[in-house]
Coordinates of C-alpha atoms in Angstrom, one line a residue:
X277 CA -4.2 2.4 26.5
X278 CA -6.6 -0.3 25.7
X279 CA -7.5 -2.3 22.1
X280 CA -11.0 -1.2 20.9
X281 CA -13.7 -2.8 23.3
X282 CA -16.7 -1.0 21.5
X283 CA -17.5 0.1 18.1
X284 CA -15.9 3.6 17.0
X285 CA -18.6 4.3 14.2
X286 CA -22.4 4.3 14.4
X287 CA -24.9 1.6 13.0
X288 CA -25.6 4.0 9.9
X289 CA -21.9 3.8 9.0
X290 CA -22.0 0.0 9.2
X291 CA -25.2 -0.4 6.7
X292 CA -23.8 2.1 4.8
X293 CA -20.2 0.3 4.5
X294 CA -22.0 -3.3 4.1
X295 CA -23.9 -1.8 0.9
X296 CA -21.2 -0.3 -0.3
X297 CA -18.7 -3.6 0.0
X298 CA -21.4 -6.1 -1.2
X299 CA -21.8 -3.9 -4.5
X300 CA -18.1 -3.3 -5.1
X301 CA -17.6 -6.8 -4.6
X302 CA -20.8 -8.1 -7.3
X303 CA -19.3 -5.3 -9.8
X304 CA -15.5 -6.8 -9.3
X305 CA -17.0 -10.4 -8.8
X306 CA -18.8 -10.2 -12.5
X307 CA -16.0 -8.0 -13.8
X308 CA -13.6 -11.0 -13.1
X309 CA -15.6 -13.6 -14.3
X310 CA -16.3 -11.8 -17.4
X311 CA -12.0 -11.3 -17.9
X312 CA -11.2 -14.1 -17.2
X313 CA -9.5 -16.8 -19.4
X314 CA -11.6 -18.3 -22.1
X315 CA -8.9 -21.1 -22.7
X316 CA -6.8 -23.6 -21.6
X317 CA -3.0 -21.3 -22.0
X318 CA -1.2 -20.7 -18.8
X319 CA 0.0 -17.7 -20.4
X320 CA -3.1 -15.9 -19.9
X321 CA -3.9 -17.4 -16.1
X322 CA -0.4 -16.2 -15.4
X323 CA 0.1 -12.9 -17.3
X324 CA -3.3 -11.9 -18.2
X325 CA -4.0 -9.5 -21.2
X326 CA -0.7 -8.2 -22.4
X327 CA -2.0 -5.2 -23.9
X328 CA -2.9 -2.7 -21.7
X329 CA -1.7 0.8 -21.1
X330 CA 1.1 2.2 -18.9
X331 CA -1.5 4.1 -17.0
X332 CA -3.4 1.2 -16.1
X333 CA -0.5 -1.2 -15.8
X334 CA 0.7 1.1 -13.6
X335 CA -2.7 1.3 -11.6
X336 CA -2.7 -2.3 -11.1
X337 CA 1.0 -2.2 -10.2
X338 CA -0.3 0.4 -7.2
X339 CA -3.4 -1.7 -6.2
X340 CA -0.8 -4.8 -6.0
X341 CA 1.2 -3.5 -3.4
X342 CA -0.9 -0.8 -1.1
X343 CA -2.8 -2.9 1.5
X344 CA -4.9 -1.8 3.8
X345 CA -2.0 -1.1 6.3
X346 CA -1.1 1.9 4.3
X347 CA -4.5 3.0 5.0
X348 CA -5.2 2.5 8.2
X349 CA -1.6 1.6 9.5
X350 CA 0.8 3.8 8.5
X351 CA -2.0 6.8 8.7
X352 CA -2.1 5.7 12.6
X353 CA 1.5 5.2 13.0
X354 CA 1.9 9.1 11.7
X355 CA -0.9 10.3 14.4
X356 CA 0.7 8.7 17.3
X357 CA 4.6 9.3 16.4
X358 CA 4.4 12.2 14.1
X359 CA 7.7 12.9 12.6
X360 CA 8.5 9.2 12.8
X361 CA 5.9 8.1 10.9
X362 CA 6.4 10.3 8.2
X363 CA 10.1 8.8 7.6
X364 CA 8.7 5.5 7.6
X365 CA 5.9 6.4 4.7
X366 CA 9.0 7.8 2.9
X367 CA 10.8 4.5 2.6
X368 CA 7.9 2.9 0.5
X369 CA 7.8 5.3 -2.4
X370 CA 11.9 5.0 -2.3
X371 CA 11.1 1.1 -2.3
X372 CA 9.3 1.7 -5.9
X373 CA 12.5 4.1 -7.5
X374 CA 14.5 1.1 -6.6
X375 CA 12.7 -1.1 -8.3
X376 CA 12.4 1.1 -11.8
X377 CA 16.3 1.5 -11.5
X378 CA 17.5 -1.9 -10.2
X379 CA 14.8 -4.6 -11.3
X380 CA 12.0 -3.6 -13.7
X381 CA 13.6 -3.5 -17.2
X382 CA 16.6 -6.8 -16.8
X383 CA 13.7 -8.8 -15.5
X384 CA 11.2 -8.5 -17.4
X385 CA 13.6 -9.2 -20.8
X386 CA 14.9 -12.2 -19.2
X387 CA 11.8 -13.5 -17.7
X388 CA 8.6 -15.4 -18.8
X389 CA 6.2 -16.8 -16.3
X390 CA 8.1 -16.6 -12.9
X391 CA 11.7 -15.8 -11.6
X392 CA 12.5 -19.7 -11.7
X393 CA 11.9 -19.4 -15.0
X394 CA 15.0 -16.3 -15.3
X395 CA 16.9 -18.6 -12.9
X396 CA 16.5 -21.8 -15.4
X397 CA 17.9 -19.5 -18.0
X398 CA 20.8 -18.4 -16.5
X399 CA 21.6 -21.6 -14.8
X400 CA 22.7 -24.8 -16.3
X401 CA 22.5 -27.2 -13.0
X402 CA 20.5 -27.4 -10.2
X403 CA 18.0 -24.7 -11.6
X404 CA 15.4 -27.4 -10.5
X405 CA 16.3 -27.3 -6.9
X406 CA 16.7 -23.5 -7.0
X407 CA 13.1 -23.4 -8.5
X408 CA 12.0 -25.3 -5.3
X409 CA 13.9 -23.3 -2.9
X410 CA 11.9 -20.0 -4.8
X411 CA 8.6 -21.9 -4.3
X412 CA 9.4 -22.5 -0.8
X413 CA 10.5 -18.7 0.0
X414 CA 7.5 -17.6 -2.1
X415 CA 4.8 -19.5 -0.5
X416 CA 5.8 -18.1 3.2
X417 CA 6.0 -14.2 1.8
X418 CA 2.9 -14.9 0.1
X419 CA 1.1 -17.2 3.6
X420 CA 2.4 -14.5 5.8
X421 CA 1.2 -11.2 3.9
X422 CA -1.9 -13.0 3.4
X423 CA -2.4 -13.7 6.9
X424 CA -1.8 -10.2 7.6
X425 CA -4.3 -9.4 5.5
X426 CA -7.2 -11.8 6.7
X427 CA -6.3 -11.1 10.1
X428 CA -6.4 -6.9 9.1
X429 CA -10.2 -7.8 8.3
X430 CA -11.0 -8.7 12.1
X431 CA -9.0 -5.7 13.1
X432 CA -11.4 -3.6 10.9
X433 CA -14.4 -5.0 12.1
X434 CA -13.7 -4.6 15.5
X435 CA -13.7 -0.8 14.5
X436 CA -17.7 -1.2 14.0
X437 CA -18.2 -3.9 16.3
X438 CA -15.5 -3.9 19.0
X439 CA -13.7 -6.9 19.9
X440 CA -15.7 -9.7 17.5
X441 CA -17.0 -13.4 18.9
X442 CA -15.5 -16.2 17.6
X443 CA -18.1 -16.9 15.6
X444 CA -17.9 -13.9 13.9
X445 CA -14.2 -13.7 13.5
X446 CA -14.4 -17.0 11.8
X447 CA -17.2 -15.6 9.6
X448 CA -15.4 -12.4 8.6
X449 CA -12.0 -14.5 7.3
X450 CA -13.9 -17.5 5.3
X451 CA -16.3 -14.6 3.6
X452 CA -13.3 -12.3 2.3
X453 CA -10.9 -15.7 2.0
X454 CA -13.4 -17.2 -0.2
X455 CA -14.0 -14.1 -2.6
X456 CA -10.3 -13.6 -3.0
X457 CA -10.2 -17.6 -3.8
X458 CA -12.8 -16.9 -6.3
X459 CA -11.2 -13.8 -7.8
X460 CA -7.3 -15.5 -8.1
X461 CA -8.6 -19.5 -8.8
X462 CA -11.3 -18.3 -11.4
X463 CA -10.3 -14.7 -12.5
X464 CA -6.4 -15.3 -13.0
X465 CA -4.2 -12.4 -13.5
X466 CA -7.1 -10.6 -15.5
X467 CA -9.6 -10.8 -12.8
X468 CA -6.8 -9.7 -10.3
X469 CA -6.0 -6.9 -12.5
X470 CA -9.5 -5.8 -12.7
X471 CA -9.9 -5.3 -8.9
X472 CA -6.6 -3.9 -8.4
X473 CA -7.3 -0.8 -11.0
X474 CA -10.6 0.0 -9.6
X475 CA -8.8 -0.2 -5.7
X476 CA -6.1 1.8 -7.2
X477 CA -8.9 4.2 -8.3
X478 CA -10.7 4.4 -5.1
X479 CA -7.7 4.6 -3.0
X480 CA -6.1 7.6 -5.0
X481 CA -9.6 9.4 -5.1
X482 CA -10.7 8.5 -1.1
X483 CA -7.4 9.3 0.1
X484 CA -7.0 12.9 -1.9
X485 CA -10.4 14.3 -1.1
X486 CA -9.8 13.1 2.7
X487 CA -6.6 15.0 2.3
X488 CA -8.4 18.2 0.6
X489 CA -10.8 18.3 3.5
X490 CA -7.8 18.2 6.1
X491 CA -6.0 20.9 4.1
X492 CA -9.3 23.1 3.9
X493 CA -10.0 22.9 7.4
X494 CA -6.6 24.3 8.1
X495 CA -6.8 27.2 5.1
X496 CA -4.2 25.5 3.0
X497 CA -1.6 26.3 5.4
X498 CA 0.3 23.3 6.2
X499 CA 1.8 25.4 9.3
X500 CA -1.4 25.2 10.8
X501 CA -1.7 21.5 10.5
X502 CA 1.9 20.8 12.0
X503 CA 1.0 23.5 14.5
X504 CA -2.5 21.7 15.3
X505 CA -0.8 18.3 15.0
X506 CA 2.1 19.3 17.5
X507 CA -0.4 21.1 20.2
X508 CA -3.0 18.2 20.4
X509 CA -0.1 15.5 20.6
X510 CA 0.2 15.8 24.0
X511 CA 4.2 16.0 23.4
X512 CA 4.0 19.5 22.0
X513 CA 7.1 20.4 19.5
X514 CA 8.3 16.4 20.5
X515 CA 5.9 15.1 17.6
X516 CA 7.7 16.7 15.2
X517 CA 11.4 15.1 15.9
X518 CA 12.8 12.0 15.9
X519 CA 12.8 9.8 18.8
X520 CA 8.9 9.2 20.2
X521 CA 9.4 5.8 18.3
X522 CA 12.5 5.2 16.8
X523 CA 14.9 7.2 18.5
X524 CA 14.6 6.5 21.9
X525 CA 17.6 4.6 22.0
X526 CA 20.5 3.1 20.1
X527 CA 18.4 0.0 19.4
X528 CA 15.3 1.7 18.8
X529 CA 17.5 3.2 15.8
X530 CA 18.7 0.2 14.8
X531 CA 15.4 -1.1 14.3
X532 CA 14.1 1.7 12.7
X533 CA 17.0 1.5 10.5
X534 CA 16.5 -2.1 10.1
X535 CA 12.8 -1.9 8.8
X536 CA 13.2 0.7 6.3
X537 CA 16.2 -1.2 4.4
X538 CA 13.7 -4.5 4.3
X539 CA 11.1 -2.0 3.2
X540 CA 13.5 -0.9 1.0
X541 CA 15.0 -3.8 -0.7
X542 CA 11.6 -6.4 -0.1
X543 CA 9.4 -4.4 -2.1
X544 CA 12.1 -5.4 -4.9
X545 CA 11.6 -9.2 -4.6
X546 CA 8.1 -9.2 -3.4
X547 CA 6.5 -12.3 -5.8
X548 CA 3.0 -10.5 -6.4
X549 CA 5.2 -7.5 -7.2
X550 CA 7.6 -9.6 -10.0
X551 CA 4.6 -11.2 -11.6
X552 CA 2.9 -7.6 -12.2
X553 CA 6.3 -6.8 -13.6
X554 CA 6.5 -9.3 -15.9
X555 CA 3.0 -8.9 -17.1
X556 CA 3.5 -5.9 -19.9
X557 CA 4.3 -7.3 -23.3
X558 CA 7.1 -4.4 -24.1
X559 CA 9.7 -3.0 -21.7
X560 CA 8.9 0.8 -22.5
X561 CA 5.6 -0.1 -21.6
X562 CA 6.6 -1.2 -18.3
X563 CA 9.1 1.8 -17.4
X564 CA 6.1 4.0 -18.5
X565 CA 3.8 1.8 -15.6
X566 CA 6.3 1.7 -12.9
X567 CA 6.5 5.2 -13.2
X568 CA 3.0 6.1 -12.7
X569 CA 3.3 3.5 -9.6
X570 CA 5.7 5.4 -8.1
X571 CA 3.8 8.7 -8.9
X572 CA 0.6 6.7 -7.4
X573 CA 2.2 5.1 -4.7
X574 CA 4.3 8.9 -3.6
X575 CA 0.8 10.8 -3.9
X576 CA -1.3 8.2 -1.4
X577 CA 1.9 7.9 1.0
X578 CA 1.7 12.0 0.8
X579 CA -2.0 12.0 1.6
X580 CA -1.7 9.7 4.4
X581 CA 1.2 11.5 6.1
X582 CA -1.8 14.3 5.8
X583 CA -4.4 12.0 7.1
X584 CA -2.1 11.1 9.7
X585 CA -1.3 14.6 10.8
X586 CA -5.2 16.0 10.8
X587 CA -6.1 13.1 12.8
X588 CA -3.9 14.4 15.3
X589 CA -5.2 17.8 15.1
X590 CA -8.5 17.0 15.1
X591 CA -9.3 14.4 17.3
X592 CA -6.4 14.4 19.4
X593 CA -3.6 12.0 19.9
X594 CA -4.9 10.7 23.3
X595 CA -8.2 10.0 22.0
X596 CA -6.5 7.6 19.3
X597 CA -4.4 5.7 21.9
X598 CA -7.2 5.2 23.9
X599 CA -9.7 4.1 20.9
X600 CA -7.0 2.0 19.6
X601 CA -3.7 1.7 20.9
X602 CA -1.7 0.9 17.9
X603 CA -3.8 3.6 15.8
X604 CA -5.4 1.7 13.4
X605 CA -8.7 3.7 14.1
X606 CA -7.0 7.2 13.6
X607 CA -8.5 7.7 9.9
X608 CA -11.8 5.9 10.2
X609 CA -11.5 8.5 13.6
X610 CA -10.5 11.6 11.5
X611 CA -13.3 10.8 8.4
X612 CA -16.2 10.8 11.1
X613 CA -14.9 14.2 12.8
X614 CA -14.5 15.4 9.2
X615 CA -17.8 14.1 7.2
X616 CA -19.8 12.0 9.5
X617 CA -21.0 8.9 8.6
X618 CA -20.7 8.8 5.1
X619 CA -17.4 9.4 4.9
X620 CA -16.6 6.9 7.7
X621 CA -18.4 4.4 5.3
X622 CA -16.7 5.1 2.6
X623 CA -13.2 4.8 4.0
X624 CA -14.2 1.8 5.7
X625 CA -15.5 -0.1 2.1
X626 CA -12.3 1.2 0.3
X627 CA -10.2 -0.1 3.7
X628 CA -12.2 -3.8 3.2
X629 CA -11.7 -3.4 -0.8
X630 CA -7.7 -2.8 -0.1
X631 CA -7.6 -5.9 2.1
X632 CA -9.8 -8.0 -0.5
X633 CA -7.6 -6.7 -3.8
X634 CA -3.8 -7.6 -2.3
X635 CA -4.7 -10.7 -0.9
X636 CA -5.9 -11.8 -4.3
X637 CA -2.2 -10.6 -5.7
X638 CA -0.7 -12.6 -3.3
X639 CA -2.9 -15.8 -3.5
X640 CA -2.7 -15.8 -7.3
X641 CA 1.1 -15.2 -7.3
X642 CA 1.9 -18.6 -4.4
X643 CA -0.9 -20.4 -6.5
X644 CA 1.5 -19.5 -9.6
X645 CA 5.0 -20.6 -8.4
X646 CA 3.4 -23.6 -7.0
X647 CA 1.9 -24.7 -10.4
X648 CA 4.5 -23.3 -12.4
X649 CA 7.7 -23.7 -10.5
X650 CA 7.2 -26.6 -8.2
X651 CA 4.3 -28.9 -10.2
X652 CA 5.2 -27.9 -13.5
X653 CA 9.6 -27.8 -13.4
X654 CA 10.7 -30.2 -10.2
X655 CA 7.8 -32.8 -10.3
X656 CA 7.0 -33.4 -14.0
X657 CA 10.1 -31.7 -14.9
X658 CA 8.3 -29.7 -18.0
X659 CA 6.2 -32.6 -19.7
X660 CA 3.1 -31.3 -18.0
X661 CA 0.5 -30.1 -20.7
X662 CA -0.8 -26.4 -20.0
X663 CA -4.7 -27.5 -19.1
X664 CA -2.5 -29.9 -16.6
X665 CA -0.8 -27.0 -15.4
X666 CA -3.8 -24.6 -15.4
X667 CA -5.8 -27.3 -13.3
X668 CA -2.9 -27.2 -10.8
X669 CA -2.3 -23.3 -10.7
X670 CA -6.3 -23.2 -9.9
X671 CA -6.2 -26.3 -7.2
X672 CA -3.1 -23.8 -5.7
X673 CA -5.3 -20.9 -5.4
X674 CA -7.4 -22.9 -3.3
X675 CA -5.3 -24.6 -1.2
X676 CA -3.0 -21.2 -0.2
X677 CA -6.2 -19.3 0.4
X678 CA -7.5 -22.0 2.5
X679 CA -4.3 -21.9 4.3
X680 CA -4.2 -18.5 4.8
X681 CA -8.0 -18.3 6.3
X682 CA -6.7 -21.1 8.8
X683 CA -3.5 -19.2 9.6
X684 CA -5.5 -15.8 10.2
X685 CA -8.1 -17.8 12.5
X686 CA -5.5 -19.6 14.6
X687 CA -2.8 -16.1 14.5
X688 CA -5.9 -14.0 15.7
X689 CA -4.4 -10.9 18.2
X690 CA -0.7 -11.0 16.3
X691 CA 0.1 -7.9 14.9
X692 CA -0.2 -7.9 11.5
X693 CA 2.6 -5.5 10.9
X694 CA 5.0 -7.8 12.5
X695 CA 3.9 -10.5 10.0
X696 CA 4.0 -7.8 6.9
X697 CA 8.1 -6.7 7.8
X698 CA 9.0 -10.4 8.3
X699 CA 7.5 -10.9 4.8
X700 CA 9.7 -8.1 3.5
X701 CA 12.5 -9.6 5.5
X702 CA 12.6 -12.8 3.7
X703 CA 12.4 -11.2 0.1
X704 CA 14.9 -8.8 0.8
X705 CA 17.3 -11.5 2.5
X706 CA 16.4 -14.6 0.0
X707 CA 14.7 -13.4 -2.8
X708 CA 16.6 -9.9 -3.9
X709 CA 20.3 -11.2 -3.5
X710 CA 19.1 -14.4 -5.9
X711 CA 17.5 -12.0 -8.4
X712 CA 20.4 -9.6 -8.1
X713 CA 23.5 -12.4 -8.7
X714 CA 21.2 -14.2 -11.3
X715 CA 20.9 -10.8 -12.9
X716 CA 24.1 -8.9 -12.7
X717 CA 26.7 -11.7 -11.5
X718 CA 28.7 -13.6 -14.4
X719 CA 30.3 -16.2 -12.2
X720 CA 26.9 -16.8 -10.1
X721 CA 26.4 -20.4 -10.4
X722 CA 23.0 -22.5 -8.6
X723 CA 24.7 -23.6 -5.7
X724 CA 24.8 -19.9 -5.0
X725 CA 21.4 -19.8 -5.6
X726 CA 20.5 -22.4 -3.1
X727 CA 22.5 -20.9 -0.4
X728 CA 21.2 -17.6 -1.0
X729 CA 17.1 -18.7 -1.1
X730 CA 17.5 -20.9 2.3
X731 CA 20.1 -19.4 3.9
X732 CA 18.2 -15.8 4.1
X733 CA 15.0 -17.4 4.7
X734 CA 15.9 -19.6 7.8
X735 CA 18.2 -16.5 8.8
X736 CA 15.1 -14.1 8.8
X737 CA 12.7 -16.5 10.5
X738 CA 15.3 -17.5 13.2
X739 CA 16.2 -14.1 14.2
X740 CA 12.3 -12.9 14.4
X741 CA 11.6 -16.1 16.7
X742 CA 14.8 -15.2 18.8
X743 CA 13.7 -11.5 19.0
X744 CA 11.1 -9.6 21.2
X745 CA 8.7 -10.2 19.3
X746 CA 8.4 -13.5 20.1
X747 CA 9.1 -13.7 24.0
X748 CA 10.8 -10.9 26.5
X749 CA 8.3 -7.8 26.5
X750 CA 4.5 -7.3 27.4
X751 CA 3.7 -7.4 23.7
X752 CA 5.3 -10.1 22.9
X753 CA 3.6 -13.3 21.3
X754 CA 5.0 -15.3 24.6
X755 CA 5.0 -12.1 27.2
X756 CA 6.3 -14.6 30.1
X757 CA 9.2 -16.3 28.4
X758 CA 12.4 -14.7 27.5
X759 CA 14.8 -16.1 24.7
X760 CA 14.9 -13.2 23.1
X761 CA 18.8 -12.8 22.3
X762 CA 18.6 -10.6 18.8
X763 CA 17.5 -7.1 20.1
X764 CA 15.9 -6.0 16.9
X765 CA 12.2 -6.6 16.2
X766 CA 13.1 -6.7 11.9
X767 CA 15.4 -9.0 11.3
X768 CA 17.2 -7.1 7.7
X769 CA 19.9 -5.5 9.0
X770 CA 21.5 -9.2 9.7
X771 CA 19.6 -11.6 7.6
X772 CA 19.8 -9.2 4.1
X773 CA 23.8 -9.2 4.6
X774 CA 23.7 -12.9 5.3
X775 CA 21.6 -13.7 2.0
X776 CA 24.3 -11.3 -0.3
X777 CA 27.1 -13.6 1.6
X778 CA 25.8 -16.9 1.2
X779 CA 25.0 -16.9 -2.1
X780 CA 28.8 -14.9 -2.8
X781 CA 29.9 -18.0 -0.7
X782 CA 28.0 -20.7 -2.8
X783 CA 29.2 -19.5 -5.6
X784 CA 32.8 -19.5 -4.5
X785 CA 32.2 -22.7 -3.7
X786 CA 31.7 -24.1 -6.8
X787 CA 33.9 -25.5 -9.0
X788 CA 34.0 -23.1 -11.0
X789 CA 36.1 -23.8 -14.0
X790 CA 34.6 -27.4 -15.0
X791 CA 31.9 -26.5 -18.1
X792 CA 29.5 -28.1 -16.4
X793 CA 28.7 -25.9 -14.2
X794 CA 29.7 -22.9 -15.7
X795 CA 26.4 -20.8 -16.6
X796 CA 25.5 -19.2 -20.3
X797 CA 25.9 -16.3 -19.5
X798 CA 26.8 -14.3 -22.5
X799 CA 23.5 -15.7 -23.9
X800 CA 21.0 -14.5 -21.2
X801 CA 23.0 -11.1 -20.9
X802 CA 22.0 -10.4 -24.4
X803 CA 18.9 -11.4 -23.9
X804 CA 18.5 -9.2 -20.8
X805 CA 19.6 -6.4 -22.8
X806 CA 18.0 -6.5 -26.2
X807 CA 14.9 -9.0 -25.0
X808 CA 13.7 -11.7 -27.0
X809 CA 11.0 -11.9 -29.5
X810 CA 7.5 -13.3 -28.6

């Protein structure tokens, strides 16, 4: 099995695909501009227009968080393992019920701007240093999803052109990391939110009629797809049981086991995830938008476990491996056995327009912490006036997207899933057991906070660079060396545990009885209840 080492698609398919990104991109590009904020409030940067529906709340909720991986990942990752990959699309929309029962509603009554603003609310000493230890932890989730992301854009192009020059990788990242810096330093969290609905839209709709056309093929019998599916896998009834991933071994289900709880438990602390959940002005409008994000989110997972499946059945499991051995070429694949070129095209613009849309989430949400949290809170320490702020938050956006262009360039060949999970890994192990004390924990004082923000993020990091994915097996980053002591490629299993116990520890530690560092709580619970007036 070889990585792509000529185009997949024809040269109609590219010119198509090229016309149809430029124009989505002048249509979002002028609809961003034309939302974006008219003055000088950081409320507006941040938060954007308060007012909008739960249905298209909930859209950009959806367009936040399904990347391009979802597309062209998972859907691959389904055709090669079958029964596998459908378990592993199941944790995602599980991700999002956590979420509306755990997070949404105490957040977003207790919040304003950021979570350092919840934790300097519910903390009354070293809420500075806990807001730098959140900047910090955001800035790598946000640097290594966003790297995934640039670096998902060569991948797709090598579908058209196969393996790209230099030259034209470097061209590919600075054009889509300079559109998203335009869309998160100029647009804000309106221009964000434009291009996340109409993603959202064109994801739902591409993925469903794909879907439609694999069901009609098969007469609406989804027997005949798993049937198909099984008998062009090349492991007949195998494909459709555990084990031709994760359950080869013990470890193998550890692993497996491993990924889904950072899946899990990450989406929950994800920082472009809190900012769109802080966004809606009222809470009922915010259960009403999480909702349709999990009904969103459930029916594209759905139609890419059937993606996944008819890729299999139609053009062969063999045929994927070979075109592209992790599978990322299985529904570009499927859309040209299905409807030719134009199809291809289409899938491909809506897989570039996924790419372009999270990255912006994620560049405006760093750009935000690092204004609000770490300019605004630690180094003026709140005397800094809001077109100060706004100049900063801006300056931000530039700087993380130039970053991430640099990152993507010099991280070219990683696999961009590895980088995604240890992104989930560090929310789920740093971020989620902060938010979760902060929210729910009476005694939970800000040296618990500290210990739980860079405990789990040095925890998560040190076990992926002790793991194979670093050193120990042919696809490993250093395929020669071999310091690979943790056996687990994702890291949650150990670091999530560590972050719950070090900031229990912290807090322990504290003396707790002196006032000083006892934390008001009874205020902020009755604020995270009943909300406060704006």
């Amino acid at each position: 099995m070889v990585t792509t080492s000529a185009g997949i698609v024809d040269r109609f398919s590219l010119q198509l695909t090229f016309v149809l990104f430029l124009s989505v991109v002048v249509v979002t590009l002028f609809m961003a501009l034309l939302t974006a904020p008219q003055r000088d409030e950081i409320s507006e940067f941040y938060l954007g227009n308060r007012t909008m529906s739960p249905l298209r709340n909930g859209l950009a909720m959806c367009g936040d968080y399904l990347s391009a991986a979802t597309l062209l990942g998972s859907t691959g990752l389904v055709a090669l393992t079958g029964y596998d990959g459908l378990m592993y699309l199941g944790g995602t929309v599980v991700a999002w019920m956590m979420v509306l029962l755990l997070i949404a509603e105490p957040l977003r009554r207790a919040g304003r701007f950021t979570l350092g603003d919840t934790l300097a609310l519910r903390l009354s000493r070293l809420h500075r240093p806990a807001r730098l230890a959140l900047a910090v932890c955001t800035l790598t989730i946000a640097t290594l999803y966003l790297v995934a992301q640039l670096v998902g854009s060569i991948a797709l192009l090598t579908q058209f052109t196969g393996a790209p020059s230099a030259t034209t990788r470097t061209l590919c990242v600075i054009v889509i990391g300079t559109i998203v810096i335009v869309y998160a330093a100029i647009g804000g969290m309106p221009g964000a939110t434009v291009i996340q609905i109409i993603k959202a839209v064109m994801l739902v709709a591409g993925v469903t009629v794909t879907a439609v056309m694999v069901l009609h093929r098969f007469d609406w019998n989804p027997n005949a797809l798993l049937a198909a599916a099984a008998n062009h896998s090349g492991t007949g009834t195998a494909f459709l049981e555990p084990g031709l991933r994760y359950g080869a071994s013990a470890t193998s289900k550890l692993d497996f086991f491993s990924l889904q709880l950072a899946i899990v438990l990450g989406l929950s602390a994800l920082p472009h995830v809190l900012m769109r959940l802080l966004a809606p002005r009222k809470v009922d409008v915010l259960r009403s938008s999480v909702v349709w994000a999990v009904g969103l989110v459930g029916l594209v997972c759905l139609a890419a476990g059937i993606l996944g499946l008819g890729a299999t059945a139609v053009v062969g499991r063999e045929s994927i491996a070979n075109t592209d051995h992790k599978g990322d070429a299985a529904v570009l694949l499927l859309a040209n056995a299905l409807g030719g070129g134009i199809l291809t095209a289409l899938l491909s613009c809506l897989a570039f327009v996924t790419l372009l849309a999270v990255a912006a989430g994620l560049t405006l949400a760093a750009a935000t912490s690092l204004a609000h949290d770490l300019y605004g809170e630690v180094i003026r320490k709140g005397r800094a006036s809001e077109r100060e702020e706004l100049a900063v938050a801006r300056l931000s956006a530039v700087v993380v997207g130039v970053l991430g262009m640099l990152l993507a360039l010099v991280s070219w060949g990683t696999n961009t899933a590895t980088l995604a999970f240890l992104a989930f890994a560090i929310a789920a192990s740093a971020i989620l057991p902060t938010i979760v004390y902060t929210l729910f924990w009476r005694r939970f004082t800000g040296q618990g906070a500290l210990l739980s923000l860079w405990g789990g993020l040095f925890c998560s990091v040190l076990l992926v660079l002790i793991s194979p994915v670093v050193s120990a097996t042919p696809n490993s980053l250093y395929p020669d060396a071999d310091f690979a002591w943790f056996p687990l490629q994702n890291p949650g299993i150990v670091s999530i545990p560590a972050g719950f116990l070090l900031g229990w520890l912290g807090t322990v530690l504290s003396p707790s009885p002196r006032q000083e560092e006892a934390s008001p709580y009874e205020e902020f619970e009755v604020r995270m209840l009943v909300g406060a007036k704006e």
